[in-house]
PDB file of C-alpha atoms in Angstrom:
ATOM      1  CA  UNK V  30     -27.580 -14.273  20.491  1.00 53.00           C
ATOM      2  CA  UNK V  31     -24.541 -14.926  18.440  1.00 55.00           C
ATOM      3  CA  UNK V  32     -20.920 -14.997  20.476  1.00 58.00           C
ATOM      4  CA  UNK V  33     -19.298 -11.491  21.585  1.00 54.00           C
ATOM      5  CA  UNK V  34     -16.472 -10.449  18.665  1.00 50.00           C
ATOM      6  CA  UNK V  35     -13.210 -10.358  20.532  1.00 51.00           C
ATOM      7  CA  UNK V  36     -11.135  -7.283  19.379  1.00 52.00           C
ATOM      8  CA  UNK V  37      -7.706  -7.102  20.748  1.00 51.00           C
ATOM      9  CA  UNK V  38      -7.226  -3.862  23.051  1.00 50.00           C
ATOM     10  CA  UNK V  39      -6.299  -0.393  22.686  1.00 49.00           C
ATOM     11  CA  UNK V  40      -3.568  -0.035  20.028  1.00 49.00           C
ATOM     12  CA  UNK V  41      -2.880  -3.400  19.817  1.00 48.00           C
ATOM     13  CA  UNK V  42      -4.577  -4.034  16.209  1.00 49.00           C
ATOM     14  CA  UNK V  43      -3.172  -1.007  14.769  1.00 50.00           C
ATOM     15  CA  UNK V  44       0.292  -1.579  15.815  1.00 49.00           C
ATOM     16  CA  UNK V  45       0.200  -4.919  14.193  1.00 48.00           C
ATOM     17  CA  UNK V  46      -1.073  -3.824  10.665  1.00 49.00           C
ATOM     18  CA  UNK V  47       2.036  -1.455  11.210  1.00 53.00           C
ATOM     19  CA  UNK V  48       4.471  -4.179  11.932  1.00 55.00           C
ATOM     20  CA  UNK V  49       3.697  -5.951   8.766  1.00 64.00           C
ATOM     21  CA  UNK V  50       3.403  -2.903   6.728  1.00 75.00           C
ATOM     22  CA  UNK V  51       5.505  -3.922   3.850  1.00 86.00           C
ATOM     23  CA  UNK V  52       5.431  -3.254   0.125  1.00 91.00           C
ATOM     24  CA  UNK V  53       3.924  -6.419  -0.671  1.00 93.00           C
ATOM     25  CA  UNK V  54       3.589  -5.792  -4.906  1.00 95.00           C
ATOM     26  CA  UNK V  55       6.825  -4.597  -7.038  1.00 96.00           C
ATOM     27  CA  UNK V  56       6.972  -4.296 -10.755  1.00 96.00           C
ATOM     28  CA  UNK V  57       9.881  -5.358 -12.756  1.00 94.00           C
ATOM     29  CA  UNK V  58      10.974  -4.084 -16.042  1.00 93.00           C
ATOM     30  CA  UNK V  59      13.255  -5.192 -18.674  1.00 90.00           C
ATOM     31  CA  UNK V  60      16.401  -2.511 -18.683  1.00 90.00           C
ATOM     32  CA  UNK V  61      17.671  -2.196 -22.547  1.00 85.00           C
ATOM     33  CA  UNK V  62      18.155   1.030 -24.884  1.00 84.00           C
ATOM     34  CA  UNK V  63      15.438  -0.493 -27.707  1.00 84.00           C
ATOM     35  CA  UNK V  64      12.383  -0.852 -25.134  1.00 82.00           C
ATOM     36  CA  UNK V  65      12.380  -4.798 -24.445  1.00 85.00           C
ATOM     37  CA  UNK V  66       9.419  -6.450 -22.403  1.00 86.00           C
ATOM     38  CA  UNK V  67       9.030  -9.642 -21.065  1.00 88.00           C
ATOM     39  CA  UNK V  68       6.826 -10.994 -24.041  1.00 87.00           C
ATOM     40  CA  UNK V  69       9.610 -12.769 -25.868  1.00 86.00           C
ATOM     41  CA  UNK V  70      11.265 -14.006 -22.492  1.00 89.00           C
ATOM     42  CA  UNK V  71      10.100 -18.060 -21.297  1.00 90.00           C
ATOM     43  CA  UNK V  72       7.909 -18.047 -18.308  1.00 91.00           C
ATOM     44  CA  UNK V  73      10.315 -20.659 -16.977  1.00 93.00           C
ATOM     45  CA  UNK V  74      13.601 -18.162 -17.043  1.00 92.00           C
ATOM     46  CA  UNK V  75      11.198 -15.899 -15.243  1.00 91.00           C
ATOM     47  CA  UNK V  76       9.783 -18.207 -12.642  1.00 92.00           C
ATOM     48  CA  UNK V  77      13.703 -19.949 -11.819  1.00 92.00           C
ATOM     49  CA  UNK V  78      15.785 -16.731 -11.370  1.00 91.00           C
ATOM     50  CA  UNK V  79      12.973 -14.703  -9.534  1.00 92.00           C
ATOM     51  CA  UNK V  80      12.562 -18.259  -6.797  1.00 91.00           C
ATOM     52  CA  UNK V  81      16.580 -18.309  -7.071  1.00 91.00           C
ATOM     53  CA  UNK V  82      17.047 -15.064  -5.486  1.00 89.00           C
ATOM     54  CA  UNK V  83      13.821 -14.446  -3.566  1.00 91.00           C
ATOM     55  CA  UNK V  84      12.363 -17.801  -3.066  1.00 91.00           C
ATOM     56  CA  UNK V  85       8.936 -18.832  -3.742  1.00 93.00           C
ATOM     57  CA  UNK V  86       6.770 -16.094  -4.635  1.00 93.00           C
ATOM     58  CA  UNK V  87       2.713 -15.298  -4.426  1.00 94.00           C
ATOM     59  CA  UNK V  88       2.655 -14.661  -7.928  1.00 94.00           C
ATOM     60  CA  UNK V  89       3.901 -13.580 -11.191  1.00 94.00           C
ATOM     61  CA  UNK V  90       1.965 -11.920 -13.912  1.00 95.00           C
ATOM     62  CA  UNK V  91       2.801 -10.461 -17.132  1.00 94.00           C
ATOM     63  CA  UNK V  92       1.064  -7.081 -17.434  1.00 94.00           C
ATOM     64  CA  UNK V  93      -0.082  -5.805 -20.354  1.00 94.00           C
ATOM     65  CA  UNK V  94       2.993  -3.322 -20.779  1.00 91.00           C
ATOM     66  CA  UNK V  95       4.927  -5.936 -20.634  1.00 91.00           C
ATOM     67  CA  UNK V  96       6.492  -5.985 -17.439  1.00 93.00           C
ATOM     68  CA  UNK V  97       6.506  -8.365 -14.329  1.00 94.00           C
ATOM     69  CA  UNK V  98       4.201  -7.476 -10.973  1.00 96.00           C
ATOM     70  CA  UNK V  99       5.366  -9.580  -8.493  1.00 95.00           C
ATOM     71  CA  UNK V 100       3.438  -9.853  -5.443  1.00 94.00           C
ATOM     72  CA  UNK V 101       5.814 -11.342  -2.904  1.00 94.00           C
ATOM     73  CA  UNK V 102       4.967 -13.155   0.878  1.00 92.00           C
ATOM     74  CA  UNK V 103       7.039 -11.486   3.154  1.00 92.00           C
ATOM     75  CA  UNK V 104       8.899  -8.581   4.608  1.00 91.00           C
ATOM     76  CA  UNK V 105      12.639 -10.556   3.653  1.00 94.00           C
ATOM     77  CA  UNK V 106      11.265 -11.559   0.271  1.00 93.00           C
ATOM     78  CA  UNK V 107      10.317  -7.267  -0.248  1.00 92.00           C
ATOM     79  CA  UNK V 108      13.886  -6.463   0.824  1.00 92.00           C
ATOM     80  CA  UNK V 109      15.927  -9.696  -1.639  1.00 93.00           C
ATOM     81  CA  UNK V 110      13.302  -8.916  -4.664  1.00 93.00           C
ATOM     82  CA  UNK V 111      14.851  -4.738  -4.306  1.00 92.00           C
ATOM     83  CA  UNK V 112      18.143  -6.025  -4.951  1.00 91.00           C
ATOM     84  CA  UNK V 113      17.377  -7.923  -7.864  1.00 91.00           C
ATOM     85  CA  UNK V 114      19.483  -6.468 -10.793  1.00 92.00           C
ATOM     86  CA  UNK V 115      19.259  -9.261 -13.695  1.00 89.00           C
ATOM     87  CA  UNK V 116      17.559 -12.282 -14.097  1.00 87.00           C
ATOM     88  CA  UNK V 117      20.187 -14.926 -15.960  1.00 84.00           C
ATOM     89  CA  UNK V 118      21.259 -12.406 -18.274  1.00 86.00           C
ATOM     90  CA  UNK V 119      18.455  -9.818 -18.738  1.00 89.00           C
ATOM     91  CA  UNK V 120      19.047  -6.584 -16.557  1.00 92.00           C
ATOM     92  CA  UNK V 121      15.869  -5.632 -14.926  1.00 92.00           C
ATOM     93  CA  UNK V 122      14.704  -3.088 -12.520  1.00 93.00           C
ATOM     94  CA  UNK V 123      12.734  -3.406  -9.517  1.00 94.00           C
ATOM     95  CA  UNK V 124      10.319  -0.666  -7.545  1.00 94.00           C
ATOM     96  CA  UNK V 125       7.560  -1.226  -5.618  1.00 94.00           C
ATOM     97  CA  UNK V 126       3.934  -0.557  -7.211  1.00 93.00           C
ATOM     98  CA  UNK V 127       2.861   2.976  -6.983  1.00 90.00           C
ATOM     99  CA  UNK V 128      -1.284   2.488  -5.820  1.00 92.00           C
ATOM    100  CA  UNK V 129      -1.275  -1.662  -5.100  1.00 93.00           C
ATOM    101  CA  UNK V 130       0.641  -1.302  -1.966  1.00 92.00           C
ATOM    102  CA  UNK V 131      -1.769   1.354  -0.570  1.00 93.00           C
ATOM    103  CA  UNK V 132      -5.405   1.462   0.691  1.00 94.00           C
ATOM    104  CA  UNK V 133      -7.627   4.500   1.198  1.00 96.00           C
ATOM    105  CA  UNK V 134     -10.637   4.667   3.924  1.00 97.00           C
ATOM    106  CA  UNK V 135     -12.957   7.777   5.473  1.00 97.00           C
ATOM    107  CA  UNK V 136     -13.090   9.188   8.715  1.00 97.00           C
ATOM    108  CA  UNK V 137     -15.864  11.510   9.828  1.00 96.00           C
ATOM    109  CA  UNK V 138     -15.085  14.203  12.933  1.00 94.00           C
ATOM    110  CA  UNK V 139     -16.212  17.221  13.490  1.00 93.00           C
ATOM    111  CA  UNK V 140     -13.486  18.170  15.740  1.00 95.00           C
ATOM    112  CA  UNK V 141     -11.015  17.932  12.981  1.00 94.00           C
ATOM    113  CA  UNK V 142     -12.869  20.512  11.108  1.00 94.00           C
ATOM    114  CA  UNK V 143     -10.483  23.505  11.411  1.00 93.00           C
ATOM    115  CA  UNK V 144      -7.068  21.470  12.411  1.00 94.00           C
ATOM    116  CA  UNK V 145      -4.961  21.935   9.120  1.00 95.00           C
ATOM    117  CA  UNK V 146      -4.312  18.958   7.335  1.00 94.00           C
ATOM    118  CA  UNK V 147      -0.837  18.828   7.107  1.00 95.00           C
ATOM    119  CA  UNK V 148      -1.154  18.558  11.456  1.00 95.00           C
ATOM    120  CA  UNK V 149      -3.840  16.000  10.898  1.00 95.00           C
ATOM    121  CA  UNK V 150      -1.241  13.819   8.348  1.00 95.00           C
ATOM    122  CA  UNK V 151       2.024  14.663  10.805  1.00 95.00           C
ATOM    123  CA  UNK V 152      -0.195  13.058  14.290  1.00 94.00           C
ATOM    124  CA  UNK V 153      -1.205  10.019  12.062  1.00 95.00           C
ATOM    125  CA  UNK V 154       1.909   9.258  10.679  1.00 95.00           C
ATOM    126  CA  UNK V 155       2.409   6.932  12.998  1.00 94.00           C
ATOM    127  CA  UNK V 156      -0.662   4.618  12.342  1.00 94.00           C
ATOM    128  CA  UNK V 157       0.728   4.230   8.686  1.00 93.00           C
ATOM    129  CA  UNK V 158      -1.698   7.140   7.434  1.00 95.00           C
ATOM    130  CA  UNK V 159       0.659   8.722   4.304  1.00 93.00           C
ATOM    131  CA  UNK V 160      -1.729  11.549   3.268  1.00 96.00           C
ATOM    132  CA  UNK V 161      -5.114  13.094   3.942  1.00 96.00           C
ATOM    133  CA  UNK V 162      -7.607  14.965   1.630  1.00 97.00           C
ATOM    134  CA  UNK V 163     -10.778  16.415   2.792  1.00 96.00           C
ATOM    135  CA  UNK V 164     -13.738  16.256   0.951  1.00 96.00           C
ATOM    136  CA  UNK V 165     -15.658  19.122  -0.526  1.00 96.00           C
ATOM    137  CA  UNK V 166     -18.732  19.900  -1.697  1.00 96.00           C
ATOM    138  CA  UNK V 167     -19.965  22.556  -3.838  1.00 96.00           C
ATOM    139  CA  UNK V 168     -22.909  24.457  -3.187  1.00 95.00           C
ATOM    140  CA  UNK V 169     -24.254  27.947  -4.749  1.00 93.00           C
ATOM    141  CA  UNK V 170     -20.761  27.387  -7.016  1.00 93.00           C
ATOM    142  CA  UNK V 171     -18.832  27.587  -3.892  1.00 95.00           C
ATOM    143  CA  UNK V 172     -16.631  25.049  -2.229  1.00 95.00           C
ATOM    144  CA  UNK V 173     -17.409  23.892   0.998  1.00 95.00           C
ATOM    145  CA  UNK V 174     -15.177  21.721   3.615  1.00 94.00           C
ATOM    146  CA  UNK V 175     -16.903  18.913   5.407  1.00 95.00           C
ATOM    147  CA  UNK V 176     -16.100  16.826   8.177  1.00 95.00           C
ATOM    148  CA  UNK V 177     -15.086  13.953   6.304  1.00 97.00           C
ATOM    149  CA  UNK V 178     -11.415  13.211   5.349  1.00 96.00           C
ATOM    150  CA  UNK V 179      -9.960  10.536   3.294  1.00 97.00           C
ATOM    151  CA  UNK V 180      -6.582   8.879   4.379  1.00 97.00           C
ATOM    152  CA  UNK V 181      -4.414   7.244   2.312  1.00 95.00           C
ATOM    153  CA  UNK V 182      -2.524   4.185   4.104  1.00 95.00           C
ATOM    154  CA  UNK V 183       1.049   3.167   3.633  1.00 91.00           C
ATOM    155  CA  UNK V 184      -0.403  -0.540   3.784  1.00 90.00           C
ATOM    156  CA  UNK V 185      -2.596  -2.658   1.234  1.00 88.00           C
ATOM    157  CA  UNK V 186      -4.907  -3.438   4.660  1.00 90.00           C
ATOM    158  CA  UNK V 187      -7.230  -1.058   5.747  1.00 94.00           C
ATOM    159  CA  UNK V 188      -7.465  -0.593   9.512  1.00 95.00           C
ATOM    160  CA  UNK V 189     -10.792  -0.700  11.336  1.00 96.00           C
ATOM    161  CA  UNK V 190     -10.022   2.343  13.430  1.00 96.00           C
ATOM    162  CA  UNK V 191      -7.323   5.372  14.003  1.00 96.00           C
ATOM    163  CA  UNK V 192      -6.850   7.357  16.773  1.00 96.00           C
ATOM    164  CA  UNK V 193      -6.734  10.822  16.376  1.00 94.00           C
ATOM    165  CA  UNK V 194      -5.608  12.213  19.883  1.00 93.00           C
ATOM    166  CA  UNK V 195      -8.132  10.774  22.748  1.00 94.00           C
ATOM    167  CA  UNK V 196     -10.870   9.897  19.871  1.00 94.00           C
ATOM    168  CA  UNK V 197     -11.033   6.416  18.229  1.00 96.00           C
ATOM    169  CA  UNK V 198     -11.990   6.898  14.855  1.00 95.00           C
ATOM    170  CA  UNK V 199     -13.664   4.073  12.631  1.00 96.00           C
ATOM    171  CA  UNK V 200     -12.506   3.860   9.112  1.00 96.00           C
ATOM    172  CA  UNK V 201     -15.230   3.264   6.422  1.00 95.00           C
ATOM    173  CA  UNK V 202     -13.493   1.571   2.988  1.00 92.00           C
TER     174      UNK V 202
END
């Protein structure tokens, strides 16, 4: 038999994913009235003013659009890269990435059949859960509810449980 997998207790493992819940991916884009990217700009420029003001970075790509995602390594590096306003002389704009800084999972409960979701989303607020949809499925051409429910998390890391009132719920990806 292989060695017993210590979990830490309670709400101890949720309530750290919470503490370093923190937009971890931003995209920045070029502000100028004719549509200007980042293809014509040096790598080095980039690099040099985004470490100036933020320090050293994850990483830097170029996306196909044209603008910068920056994926940053901590929670003061997510606040300094916000600020940013120009780099040398190019005035840029920052905002954090609309789905990279999220993760999704499934819970399955019964007893959350007939609680509206809007209660559901309100009592799990507080274990970083943003949104819920239930899933449907369609049978004789009608729409049926089911037990499961998918939450959307205000964190790229996906929990391994939530607790909705006294049940512990696991979260499938």
């Amino acid at each position: 038999m292989g060695k017993k997998k210590l979990r830490p207790f309670s709400g101890q493992q949720n309530a750290s994913i919470l503490s370093n819940s923190y937009p971890r991916f931003f995209i920045v884009k070029r502000v100028s009235p004719n549509k200007d990217t980042f293809h014509g700009v040096s790598p080095f420029l980039v690099e040099k003013s985004i470490s100036d003001t933020v320090g050293e970075v994850k990483s830097i790509k170029k996306l196909r659009s044209g603008d910068l995602l920056v994926e940053v390594a901590s929670s003061k590096q997510s606040q300094q890269i916000l600020k940013l306003k120009s780099m040398s002389s190019i005035p840029v704009s920052v905002s954090p990435h609309e789905t990279l800084n999220t993760s999704k999972g499934v819970i399955t409960c019964g007893e959350l059949f007939n609680v509206p979701l809007d209660e559901i989303t309100e009592k799990l607020q507080s274990q970083g859960v943003s949104h819920v949809r239930r899933i449907t499925i369609r049978r004789d051409g009608q729409l049926l509810n089911t037990k499961h429910l998918v939450l959307t998390f205000s964190s790229h890391v996906l929990p391994e449980y939530v607790k909705a009132g006294y049940m512990r719920l696991s979260v499938r990806p």
